[in-house]
Coordinates of C-alpha atoms and ligand atoms in Angstrom, one line a residue:
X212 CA 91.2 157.3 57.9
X213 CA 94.4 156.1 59.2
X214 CA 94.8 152.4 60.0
X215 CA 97.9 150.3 61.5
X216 CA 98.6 146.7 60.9
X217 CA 100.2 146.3 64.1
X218 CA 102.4 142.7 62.7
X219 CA 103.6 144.8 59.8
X220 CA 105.7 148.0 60.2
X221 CA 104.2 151.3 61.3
X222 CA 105.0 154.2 59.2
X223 CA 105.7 157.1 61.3
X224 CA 107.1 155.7 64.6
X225 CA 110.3 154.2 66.0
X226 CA 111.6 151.9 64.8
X227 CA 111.7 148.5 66.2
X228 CA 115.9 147.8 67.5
X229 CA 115.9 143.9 66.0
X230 CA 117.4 142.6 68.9
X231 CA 117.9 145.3 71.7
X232 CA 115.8 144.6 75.5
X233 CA 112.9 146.3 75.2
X234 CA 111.8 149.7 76.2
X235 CA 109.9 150.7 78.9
X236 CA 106.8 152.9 79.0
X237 CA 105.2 154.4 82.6
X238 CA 101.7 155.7 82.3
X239 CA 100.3 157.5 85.6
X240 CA 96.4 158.1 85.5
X241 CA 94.6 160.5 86.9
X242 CA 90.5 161.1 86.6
X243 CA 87.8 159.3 85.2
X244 CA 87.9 155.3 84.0
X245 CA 87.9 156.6 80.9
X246 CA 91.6 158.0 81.2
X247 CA 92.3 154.3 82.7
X248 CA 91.3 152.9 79.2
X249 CA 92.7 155.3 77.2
X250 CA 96.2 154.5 79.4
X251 CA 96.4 150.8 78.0
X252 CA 95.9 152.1 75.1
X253 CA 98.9 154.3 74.9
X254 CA 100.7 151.0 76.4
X255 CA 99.5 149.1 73.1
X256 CA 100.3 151.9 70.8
X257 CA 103.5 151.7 71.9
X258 CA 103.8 148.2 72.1
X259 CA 104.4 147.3 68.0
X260 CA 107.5 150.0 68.5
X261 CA 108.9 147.6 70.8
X262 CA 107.6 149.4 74.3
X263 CA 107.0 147.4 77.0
X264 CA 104.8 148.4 80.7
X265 CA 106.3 149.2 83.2
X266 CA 105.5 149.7 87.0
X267 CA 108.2 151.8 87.7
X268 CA 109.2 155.4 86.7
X269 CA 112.9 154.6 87.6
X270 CA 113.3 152.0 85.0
X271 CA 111.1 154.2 81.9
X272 CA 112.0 155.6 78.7
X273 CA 109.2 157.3 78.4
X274 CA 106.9 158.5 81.3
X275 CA 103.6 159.7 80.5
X276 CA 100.9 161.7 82.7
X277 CA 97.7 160.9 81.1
X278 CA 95.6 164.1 83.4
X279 CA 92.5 165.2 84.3
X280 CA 91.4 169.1 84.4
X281 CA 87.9 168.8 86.1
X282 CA 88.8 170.5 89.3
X283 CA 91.4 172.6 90.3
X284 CA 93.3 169.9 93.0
X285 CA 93.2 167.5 89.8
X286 CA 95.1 169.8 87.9
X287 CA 97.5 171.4 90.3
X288 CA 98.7 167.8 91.2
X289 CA 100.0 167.0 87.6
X290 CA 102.5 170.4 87.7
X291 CA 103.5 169.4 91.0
X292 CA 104.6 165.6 89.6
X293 CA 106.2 167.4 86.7
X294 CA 108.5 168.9 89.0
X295 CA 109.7 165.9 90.1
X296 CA 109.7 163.8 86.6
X297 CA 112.2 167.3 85.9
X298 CA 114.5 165.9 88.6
X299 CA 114.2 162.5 87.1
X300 CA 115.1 163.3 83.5
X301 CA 118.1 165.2 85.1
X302 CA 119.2 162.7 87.2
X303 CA 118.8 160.2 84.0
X304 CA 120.9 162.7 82.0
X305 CA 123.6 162.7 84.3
X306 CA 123.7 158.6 83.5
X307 CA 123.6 158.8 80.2
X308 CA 119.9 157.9 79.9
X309 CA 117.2 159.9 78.3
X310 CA 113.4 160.0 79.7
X311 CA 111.0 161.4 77.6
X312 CA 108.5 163.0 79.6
X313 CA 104.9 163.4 77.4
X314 CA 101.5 164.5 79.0
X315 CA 98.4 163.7 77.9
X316 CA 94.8 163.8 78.5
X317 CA 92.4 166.5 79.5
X318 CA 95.3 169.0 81.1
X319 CA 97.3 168.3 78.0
X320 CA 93.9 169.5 76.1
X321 CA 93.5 172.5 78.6
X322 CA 96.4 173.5 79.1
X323 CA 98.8 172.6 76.4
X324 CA 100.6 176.0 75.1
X325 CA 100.7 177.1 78.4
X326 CA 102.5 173.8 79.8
X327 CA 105.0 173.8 77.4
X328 CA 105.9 177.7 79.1
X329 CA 105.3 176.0 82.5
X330 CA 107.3 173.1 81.8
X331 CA 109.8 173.1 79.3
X332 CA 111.2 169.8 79.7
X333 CA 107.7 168.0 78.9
X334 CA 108.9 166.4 75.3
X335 CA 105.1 166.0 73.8
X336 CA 101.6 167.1 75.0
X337 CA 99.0 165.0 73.7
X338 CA 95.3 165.3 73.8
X339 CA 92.5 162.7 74.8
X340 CA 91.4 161.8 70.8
X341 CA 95.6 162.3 69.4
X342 CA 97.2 159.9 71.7
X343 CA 97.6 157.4 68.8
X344 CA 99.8 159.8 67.4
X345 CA 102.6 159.2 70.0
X346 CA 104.8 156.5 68.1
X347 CA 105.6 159.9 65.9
X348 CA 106.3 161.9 68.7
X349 CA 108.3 159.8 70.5
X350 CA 110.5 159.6 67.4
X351 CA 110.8 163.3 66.7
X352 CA 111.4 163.5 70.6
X353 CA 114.1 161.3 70.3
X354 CA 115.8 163.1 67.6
X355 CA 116.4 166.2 70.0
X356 CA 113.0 167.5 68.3
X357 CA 111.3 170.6 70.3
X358 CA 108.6 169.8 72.6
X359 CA 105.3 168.8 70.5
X360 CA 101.3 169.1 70.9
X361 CA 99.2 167.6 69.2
X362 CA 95.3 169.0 70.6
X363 CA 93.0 167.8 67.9
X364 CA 89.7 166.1 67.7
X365 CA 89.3 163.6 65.2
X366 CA 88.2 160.8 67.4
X367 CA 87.4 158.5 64.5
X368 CA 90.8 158.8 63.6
X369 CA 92.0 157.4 66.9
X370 CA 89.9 154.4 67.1
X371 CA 90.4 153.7 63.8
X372 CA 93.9 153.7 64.3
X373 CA 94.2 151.7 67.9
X374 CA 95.3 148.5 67.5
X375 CA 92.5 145.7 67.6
X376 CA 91.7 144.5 70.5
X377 CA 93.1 140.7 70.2
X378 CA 96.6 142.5 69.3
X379 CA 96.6 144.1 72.4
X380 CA 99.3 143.5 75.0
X381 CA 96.9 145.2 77.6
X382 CA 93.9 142.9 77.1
X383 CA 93.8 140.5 79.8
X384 CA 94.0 142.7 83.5
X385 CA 91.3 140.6 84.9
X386 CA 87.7 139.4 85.3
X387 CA 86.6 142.9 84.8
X388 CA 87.2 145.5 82.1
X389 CA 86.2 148.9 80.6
X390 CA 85.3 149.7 76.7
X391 CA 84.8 152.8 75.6
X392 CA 81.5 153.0 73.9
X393 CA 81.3 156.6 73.8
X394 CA 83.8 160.1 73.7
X395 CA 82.8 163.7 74.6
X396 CA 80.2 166.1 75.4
X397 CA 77.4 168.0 73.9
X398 CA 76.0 169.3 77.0
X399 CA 77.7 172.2 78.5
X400 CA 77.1 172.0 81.9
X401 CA 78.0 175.6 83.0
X402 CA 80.8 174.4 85.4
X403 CA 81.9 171.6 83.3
X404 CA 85.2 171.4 80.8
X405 CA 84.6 168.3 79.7
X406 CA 82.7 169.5 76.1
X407 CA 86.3 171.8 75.9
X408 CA 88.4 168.7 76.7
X409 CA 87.2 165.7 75.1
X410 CA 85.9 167.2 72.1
X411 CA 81.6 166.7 71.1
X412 CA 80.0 163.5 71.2
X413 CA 81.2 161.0 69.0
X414 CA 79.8 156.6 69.6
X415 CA 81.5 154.0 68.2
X416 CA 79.5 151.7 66.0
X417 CA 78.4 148.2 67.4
X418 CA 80.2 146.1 65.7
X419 CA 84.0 147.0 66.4
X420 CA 82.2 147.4 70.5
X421 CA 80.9 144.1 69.6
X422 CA 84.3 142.6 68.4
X423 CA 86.3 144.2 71.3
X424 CA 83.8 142.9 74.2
X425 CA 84.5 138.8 72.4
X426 CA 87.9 139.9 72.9
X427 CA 87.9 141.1 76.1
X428 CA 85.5 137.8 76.6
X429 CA 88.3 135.5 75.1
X430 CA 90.9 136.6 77.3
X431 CA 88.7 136.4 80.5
X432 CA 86.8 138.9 81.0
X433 CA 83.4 138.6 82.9
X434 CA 82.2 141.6 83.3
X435 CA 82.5 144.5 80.9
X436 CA 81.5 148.4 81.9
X437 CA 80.8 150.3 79.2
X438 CA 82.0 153.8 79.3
X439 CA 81.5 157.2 77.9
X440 CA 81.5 161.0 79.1
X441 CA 77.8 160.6 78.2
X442 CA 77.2 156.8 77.8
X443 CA 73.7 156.7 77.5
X444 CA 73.6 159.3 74.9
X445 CA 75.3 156.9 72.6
X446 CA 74.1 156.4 68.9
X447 CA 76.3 154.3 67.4
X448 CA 75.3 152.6 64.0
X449 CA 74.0 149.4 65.3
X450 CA 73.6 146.0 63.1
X451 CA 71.2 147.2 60.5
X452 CA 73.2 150.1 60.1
X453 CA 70.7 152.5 62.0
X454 CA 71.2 154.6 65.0
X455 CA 71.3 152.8 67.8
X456 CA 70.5 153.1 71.5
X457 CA 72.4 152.3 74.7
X458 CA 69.8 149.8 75.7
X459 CA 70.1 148.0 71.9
X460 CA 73.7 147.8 72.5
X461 CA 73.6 146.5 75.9
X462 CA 70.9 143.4 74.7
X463 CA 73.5 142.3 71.6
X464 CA 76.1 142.6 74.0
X465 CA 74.6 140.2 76.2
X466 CA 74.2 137.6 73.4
X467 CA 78.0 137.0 74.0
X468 CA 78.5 133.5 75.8
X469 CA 80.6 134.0 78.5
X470 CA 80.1 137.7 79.3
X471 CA 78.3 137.4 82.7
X472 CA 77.9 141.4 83.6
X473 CA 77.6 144.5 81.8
X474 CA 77.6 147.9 83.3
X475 CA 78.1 151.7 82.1
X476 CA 79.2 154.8 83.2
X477 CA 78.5 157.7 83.4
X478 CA 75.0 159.0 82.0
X479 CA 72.9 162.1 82.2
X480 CA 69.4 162.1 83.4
X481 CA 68.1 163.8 80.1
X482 CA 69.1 160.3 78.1
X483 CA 67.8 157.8 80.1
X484 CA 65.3 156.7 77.3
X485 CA 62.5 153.8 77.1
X486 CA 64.5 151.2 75.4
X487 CA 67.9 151.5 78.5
X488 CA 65.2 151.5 81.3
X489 CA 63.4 148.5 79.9
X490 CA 66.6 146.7 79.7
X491 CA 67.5 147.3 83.3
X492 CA 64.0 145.3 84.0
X493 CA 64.4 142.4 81.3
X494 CA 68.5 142.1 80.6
X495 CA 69.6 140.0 83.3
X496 CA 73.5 140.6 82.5
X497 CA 73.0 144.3 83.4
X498 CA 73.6 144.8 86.7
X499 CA 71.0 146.5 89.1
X500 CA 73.1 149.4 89.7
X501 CA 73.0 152.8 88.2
X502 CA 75.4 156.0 88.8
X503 CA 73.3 158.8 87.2
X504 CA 74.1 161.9 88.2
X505 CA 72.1 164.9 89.4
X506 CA 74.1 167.5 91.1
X507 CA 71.9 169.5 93.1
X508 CA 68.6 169.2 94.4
X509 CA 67.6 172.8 93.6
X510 CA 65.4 173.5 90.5
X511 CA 67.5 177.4 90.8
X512 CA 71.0 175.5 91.1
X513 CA 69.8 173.1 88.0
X514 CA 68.9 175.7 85.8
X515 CA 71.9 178.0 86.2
X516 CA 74.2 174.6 85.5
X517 CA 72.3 174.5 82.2
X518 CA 71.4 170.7 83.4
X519 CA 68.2 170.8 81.3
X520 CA 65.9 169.1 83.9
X521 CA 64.1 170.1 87.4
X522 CA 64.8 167.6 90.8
X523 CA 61.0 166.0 90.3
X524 CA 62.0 165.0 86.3
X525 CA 64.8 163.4 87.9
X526 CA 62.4 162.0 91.2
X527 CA 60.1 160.8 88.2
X528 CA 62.5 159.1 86.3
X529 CA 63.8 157.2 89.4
X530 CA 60.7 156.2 89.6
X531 CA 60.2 154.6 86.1
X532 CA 63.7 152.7 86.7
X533 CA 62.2 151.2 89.6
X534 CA 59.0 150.0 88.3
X535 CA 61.6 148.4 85.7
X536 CA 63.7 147.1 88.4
X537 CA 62.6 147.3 91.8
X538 CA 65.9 146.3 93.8
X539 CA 68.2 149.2 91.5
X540 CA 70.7 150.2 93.9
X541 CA 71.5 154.3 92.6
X542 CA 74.5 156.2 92.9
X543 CA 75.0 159.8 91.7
X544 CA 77.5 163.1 91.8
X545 CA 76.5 166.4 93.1
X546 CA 78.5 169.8 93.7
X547 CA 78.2 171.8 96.8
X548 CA 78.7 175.3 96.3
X549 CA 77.7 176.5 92.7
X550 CA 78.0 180.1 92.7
X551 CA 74.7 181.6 94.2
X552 CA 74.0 178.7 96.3
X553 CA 71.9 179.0 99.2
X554 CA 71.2 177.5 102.5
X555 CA 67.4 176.5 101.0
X556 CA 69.2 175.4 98.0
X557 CA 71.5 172.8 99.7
X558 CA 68.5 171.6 101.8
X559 CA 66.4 170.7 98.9
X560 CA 69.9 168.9 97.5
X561 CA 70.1 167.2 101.5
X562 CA 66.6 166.1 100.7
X563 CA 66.8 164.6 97.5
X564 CA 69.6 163.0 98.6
X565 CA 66.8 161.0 100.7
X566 CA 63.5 160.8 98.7
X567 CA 65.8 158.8 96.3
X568 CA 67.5 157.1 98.6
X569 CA 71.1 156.9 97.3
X570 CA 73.4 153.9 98.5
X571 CA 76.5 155.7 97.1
X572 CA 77.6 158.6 95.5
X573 CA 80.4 161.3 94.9
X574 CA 80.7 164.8 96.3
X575 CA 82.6 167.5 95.8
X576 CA 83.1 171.5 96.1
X577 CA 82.2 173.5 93.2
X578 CA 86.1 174.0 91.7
X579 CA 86.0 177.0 89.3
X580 CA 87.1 175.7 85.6
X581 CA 88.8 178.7 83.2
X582 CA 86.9 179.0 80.2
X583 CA 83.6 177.5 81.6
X584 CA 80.5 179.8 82.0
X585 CA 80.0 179.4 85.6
X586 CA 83.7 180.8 86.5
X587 CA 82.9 184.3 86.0
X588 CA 79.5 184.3 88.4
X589 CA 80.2 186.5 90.8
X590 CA 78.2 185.2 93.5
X591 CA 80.6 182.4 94.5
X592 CA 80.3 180.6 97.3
X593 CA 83.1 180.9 100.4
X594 CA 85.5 177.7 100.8
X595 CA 84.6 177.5 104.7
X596 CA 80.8 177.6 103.1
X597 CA 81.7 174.8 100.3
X598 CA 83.7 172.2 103.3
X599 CA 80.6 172.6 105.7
X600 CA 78.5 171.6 103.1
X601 CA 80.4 169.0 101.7
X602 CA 80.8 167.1 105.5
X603 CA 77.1 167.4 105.6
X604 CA 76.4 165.6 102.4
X605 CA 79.2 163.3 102.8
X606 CA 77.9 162.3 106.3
X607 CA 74.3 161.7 105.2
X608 CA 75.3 159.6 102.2
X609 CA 78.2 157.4 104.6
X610 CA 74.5 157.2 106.7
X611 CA 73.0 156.0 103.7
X612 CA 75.3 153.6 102.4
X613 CA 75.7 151.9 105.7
X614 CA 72.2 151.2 106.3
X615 CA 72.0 149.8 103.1
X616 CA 75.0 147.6 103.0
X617 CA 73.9 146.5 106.8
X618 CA 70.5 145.6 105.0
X619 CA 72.5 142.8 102.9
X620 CA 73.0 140.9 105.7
X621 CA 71.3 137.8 105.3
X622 CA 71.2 137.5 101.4
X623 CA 72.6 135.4 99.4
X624 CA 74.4 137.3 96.4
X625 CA 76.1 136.2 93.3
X626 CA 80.1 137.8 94.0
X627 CA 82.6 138.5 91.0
X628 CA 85.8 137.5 92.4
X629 CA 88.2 140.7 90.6
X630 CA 90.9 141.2 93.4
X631 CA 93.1 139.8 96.2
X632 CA 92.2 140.4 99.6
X633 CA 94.5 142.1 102.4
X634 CA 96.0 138.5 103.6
X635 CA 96.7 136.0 101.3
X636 CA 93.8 133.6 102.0
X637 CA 91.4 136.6 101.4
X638 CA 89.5 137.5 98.0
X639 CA 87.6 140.8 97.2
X640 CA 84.4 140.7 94.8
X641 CA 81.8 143.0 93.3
X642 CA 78.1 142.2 94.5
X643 CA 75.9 143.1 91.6
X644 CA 75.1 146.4 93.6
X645 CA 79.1 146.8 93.1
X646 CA 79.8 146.5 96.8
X647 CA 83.1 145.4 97.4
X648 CA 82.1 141.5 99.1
X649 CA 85.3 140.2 101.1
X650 CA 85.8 137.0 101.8
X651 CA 88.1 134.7 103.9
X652 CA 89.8 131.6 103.3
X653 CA 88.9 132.1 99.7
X654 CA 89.7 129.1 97.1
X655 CA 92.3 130.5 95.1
X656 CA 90.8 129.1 91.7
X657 CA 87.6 131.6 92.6
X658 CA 90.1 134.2 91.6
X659 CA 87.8 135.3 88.2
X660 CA 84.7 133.8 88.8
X661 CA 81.2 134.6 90.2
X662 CA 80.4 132.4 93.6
X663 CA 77.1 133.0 95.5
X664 CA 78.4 134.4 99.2
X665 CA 75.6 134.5 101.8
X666 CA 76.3 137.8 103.3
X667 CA 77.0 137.9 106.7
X668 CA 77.9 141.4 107.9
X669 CA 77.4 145.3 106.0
X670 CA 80.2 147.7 107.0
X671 CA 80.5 151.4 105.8
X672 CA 82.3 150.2 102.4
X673 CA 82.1 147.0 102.2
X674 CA 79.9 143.0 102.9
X675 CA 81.8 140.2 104.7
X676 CA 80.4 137.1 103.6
X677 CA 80.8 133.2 103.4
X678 CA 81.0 130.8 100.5
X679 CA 77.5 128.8 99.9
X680 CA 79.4 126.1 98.3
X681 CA 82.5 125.2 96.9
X682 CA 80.8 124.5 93.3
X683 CA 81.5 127.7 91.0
X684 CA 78.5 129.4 89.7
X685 CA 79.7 129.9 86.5
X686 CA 83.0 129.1 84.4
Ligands
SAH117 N1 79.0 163.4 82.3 C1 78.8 163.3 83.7 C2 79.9 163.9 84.6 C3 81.3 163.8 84.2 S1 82.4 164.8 85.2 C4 77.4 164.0 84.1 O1 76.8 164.6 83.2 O2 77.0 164.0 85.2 C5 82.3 163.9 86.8 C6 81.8 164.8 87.9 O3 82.7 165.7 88.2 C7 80.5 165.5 87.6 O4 79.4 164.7 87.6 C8 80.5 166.6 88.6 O5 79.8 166.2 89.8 C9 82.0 166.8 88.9 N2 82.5 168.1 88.4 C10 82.5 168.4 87.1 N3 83.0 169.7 87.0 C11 83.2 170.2 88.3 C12 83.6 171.4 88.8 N4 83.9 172.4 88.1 N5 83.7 171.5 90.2 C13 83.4 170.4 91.0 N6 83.0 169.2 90.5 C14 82.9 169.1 89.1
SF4_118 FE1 80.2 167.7 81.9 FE2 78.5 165.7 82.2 FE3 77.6 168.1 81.8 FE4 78.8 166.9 79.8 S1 76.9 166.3 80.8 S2 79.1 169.0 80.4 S3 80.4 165.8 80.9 S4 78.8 167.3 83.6
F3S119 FE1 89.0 164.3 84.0 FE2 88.9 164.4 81.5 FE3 87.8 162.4 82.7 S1 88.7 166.1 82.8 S2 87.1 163.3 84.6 S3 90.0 162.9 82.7 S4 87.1 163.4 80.9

């Protein structure tokens, strides 16, 4: 196991210029929180080699496209910003200056011996669990080396090598803040490459979660979401050194003073066990909102996406969360358009959509992914097929979502203050249904802290509400 003592030197990397300005590092994200994290992560890798963030490519040394490869669009747009970083390196050239372009993330994983054909100028290709390998490559990059990937999986060995959480320059971004709890896939969902991408399911062990959520706590933080590709299948050695369970984790994690909310994302119907849904009713830290998602309403769609449960196992287990917690607000995914998908089969998704009642969700067209099963069918669905679909679902959810953030008018609900508003005497917060809550003539020194807002108004994304009183609910 590799570690780094990030005070010390670090074998392997750059070296550190004694007195030269700092270097500057642009990371771009694309996809799923979980690149986010892994993003300020690269920043901190970096940062012991004497990187520093910036906001803007023009200024970088090194710009890095940390991708996503879940649908087509997602990866299409990462060539066509390569293009342009080409133009950028060549325009840096031409002063002297050298940009070292890397890509990393799920593409990078994909894609990698075919990118460095595609784009030759990309100087390293790093996958989601080897990105704590780039202080090398930026060094062999440096020297002139050839174009480098690194595609592995040993995801122990990247955690074990990021720098601890207190070291990191990346810590404090606000009141609110991911962890990764959780890596990869075991599931193979038939249109999924996430299994192919992030590697199989790997959970961290409570006590280094535990030691980066006092962290996190320590430098601000309110409200932690935990993350994973699977989050709820996590099994990470807990205290007694046994494996553990989401809902264990999320009650020690809720022991920490000053950690007000805890959320997670994203989990699979299959591993919503006993000891998570009983916390949603008793753990008053986790928020009454769940994104779980199902996909399809079909029993024919669900089986030919290998998702291992029927629409009325999922109906069911809606049901248990809610004797659990009555006012759970649910959000969920779904694909239109799975090969073989039929009118009948898209009702019964339509009407899913409103036995449960979802206040949220994401939609999108069924994107053919090489290498998973569910590309080869050849009973695909037509793209004019996929948009009508898609503008039906959409429109009933927006229906949905309205009526229920309409329905909050009138309450009274704690607000996370995480973001400025649109003019400078607005603030944005998260109800505990994660509604975006906006509200005007804010007290700057809210900025971080949960207030109770009496909602006055529900719009298609968001509450409008007004302080109760001055007096902070919490510090
Ligand atoms: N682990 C999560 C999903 C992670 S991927 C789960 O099991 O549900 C995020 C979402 O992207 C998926 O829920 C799915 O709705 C969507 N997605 C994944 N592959 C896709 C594809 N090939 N085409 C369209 N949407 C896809
Ligand atoms: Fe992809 Fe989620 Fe299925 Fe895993 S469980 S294969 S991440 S959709
Ligand atoms: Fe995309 Fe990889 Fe996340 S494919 S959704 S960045 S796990």
């Amino acid at each position: 196991m590799r570690t780094q003592d990030l005070d010390g030197p670090v074998e392997g990397g750059p070296a550190k210029p004694a007195e030269a300005a700092p270097k500057k590092i642009f990371v771009k994200t694309y996809g799923c929180q979980m690149n986010v994290y892994d993003s300020d992560r690269m920043v901190d890798v970096m940062a012991p080699h004497g990187y520093v963030e910036t906001k803007s490519q023009d200024d970088a040394d090194i710009v890095l496209l940390n991708t996503c490869h879940i649908r087509e669009r997602a990866a299409d747009k990462v060539y066509s910003e390569l293009g342009r970083l080409r133009d950028l390196k060549e325009a840096q050239a031409a002063k002297g200056k050298k940009l070292v372009i890397g890509v990393a993330g799920c593409v990078a994983q994909a894609e990698g011996v075919e990118m460095q054909r595609r784009a030759p100028y990309v100087d390293m290709i790093v996958g989601p669990q080897t990105y704590h390998r780039l202080p090398e490559l930026v060094t062999r990059a440096d020297n002139g080396g050839p174009a480098q990937i690194e595609t592995e999986f040993p995801v122990v060995d990247k955690f074990a090598s990021l720098p601890a959480a207190e070291k990191r320059k990346t810590l404090a971004r606000g009141p609110t803040a991911f962890l990764t709890i959780q890596e990869g896939c075991d599931k193979f969902c038939t249109f999924c490459v996430v299994p192919y991408t992030r590697g199989s399911e790997y959970s961290r062990p409570f006590a280094r979660i535990l030691e980066e959520a006092r962290s996190l706590v320590d430098a601000g933080v309110r409200e932690i979401t935990l993350l994973g590709q699977n989050v709820n299948a996590f099994h990470g050695e807990d205290e007694a050194g046994s494996a553990g369970t989401l809902g264990g984790l999320i009650r020690a994690l809720a022991r920490i003073d000053g950690l007000e909310r805890l959320r997670y994302t994203t989990s699979h119907p299959r591993d919503m066990d006993e000891a998570l849904i009983a916390a949603h009713g008793d753990e008053q830290k986790l928020m009454p909102y769940l994104h779980l998602p199902v996909q399809s309403g079909s029993d024919r769609i669900l089986d030919l996406m290998n998702r291992q449960h029927t629409a009325d196992h999922y109906i069911r287990l809606i049901e248990r969360i809610r004797v659990a917690r009555p006012d759970i607000a649910l959000s969920s995914d779904f694909i239109v358009g799975f090969p073989g998908e039929t009118d009948a089969d898209f009702e019964a998704t339509l009407g899913l959509v409103r036995e449960v009642g979802f206040v949220q969700a994401y939609t999108f067209k069924y994107s053919p992914r090489p290498g998973t099963p569910a590309a080869g069918h050849d009973n695909q669905i037509a793209e004019e097929v996929k948009v009508e679909r898609l503008a039906r679902l959409q429109g009933l959810i927006a229906e949905q979502q309205l009526a229920f953030n309409k329905s909050c008018a009138g309450r009274r609900l704690p607000v996370l203050f995480d973001r400025r508003g649109r003019t400078p005497t607005q603030l944005v917060g998260r109800s505990p249904f994660l509604q975006s809550v906006v509200l005007d003539n804010a007290p700057a020194h809210l900025f971080g802290q949960i207030a109770e807002v009496d909602i006055e108004e529900g719009f298609a994304m968001s509450l409008h509400g007004r302080l109760v009183k001055e007096e902070v609910f919490s510090a």
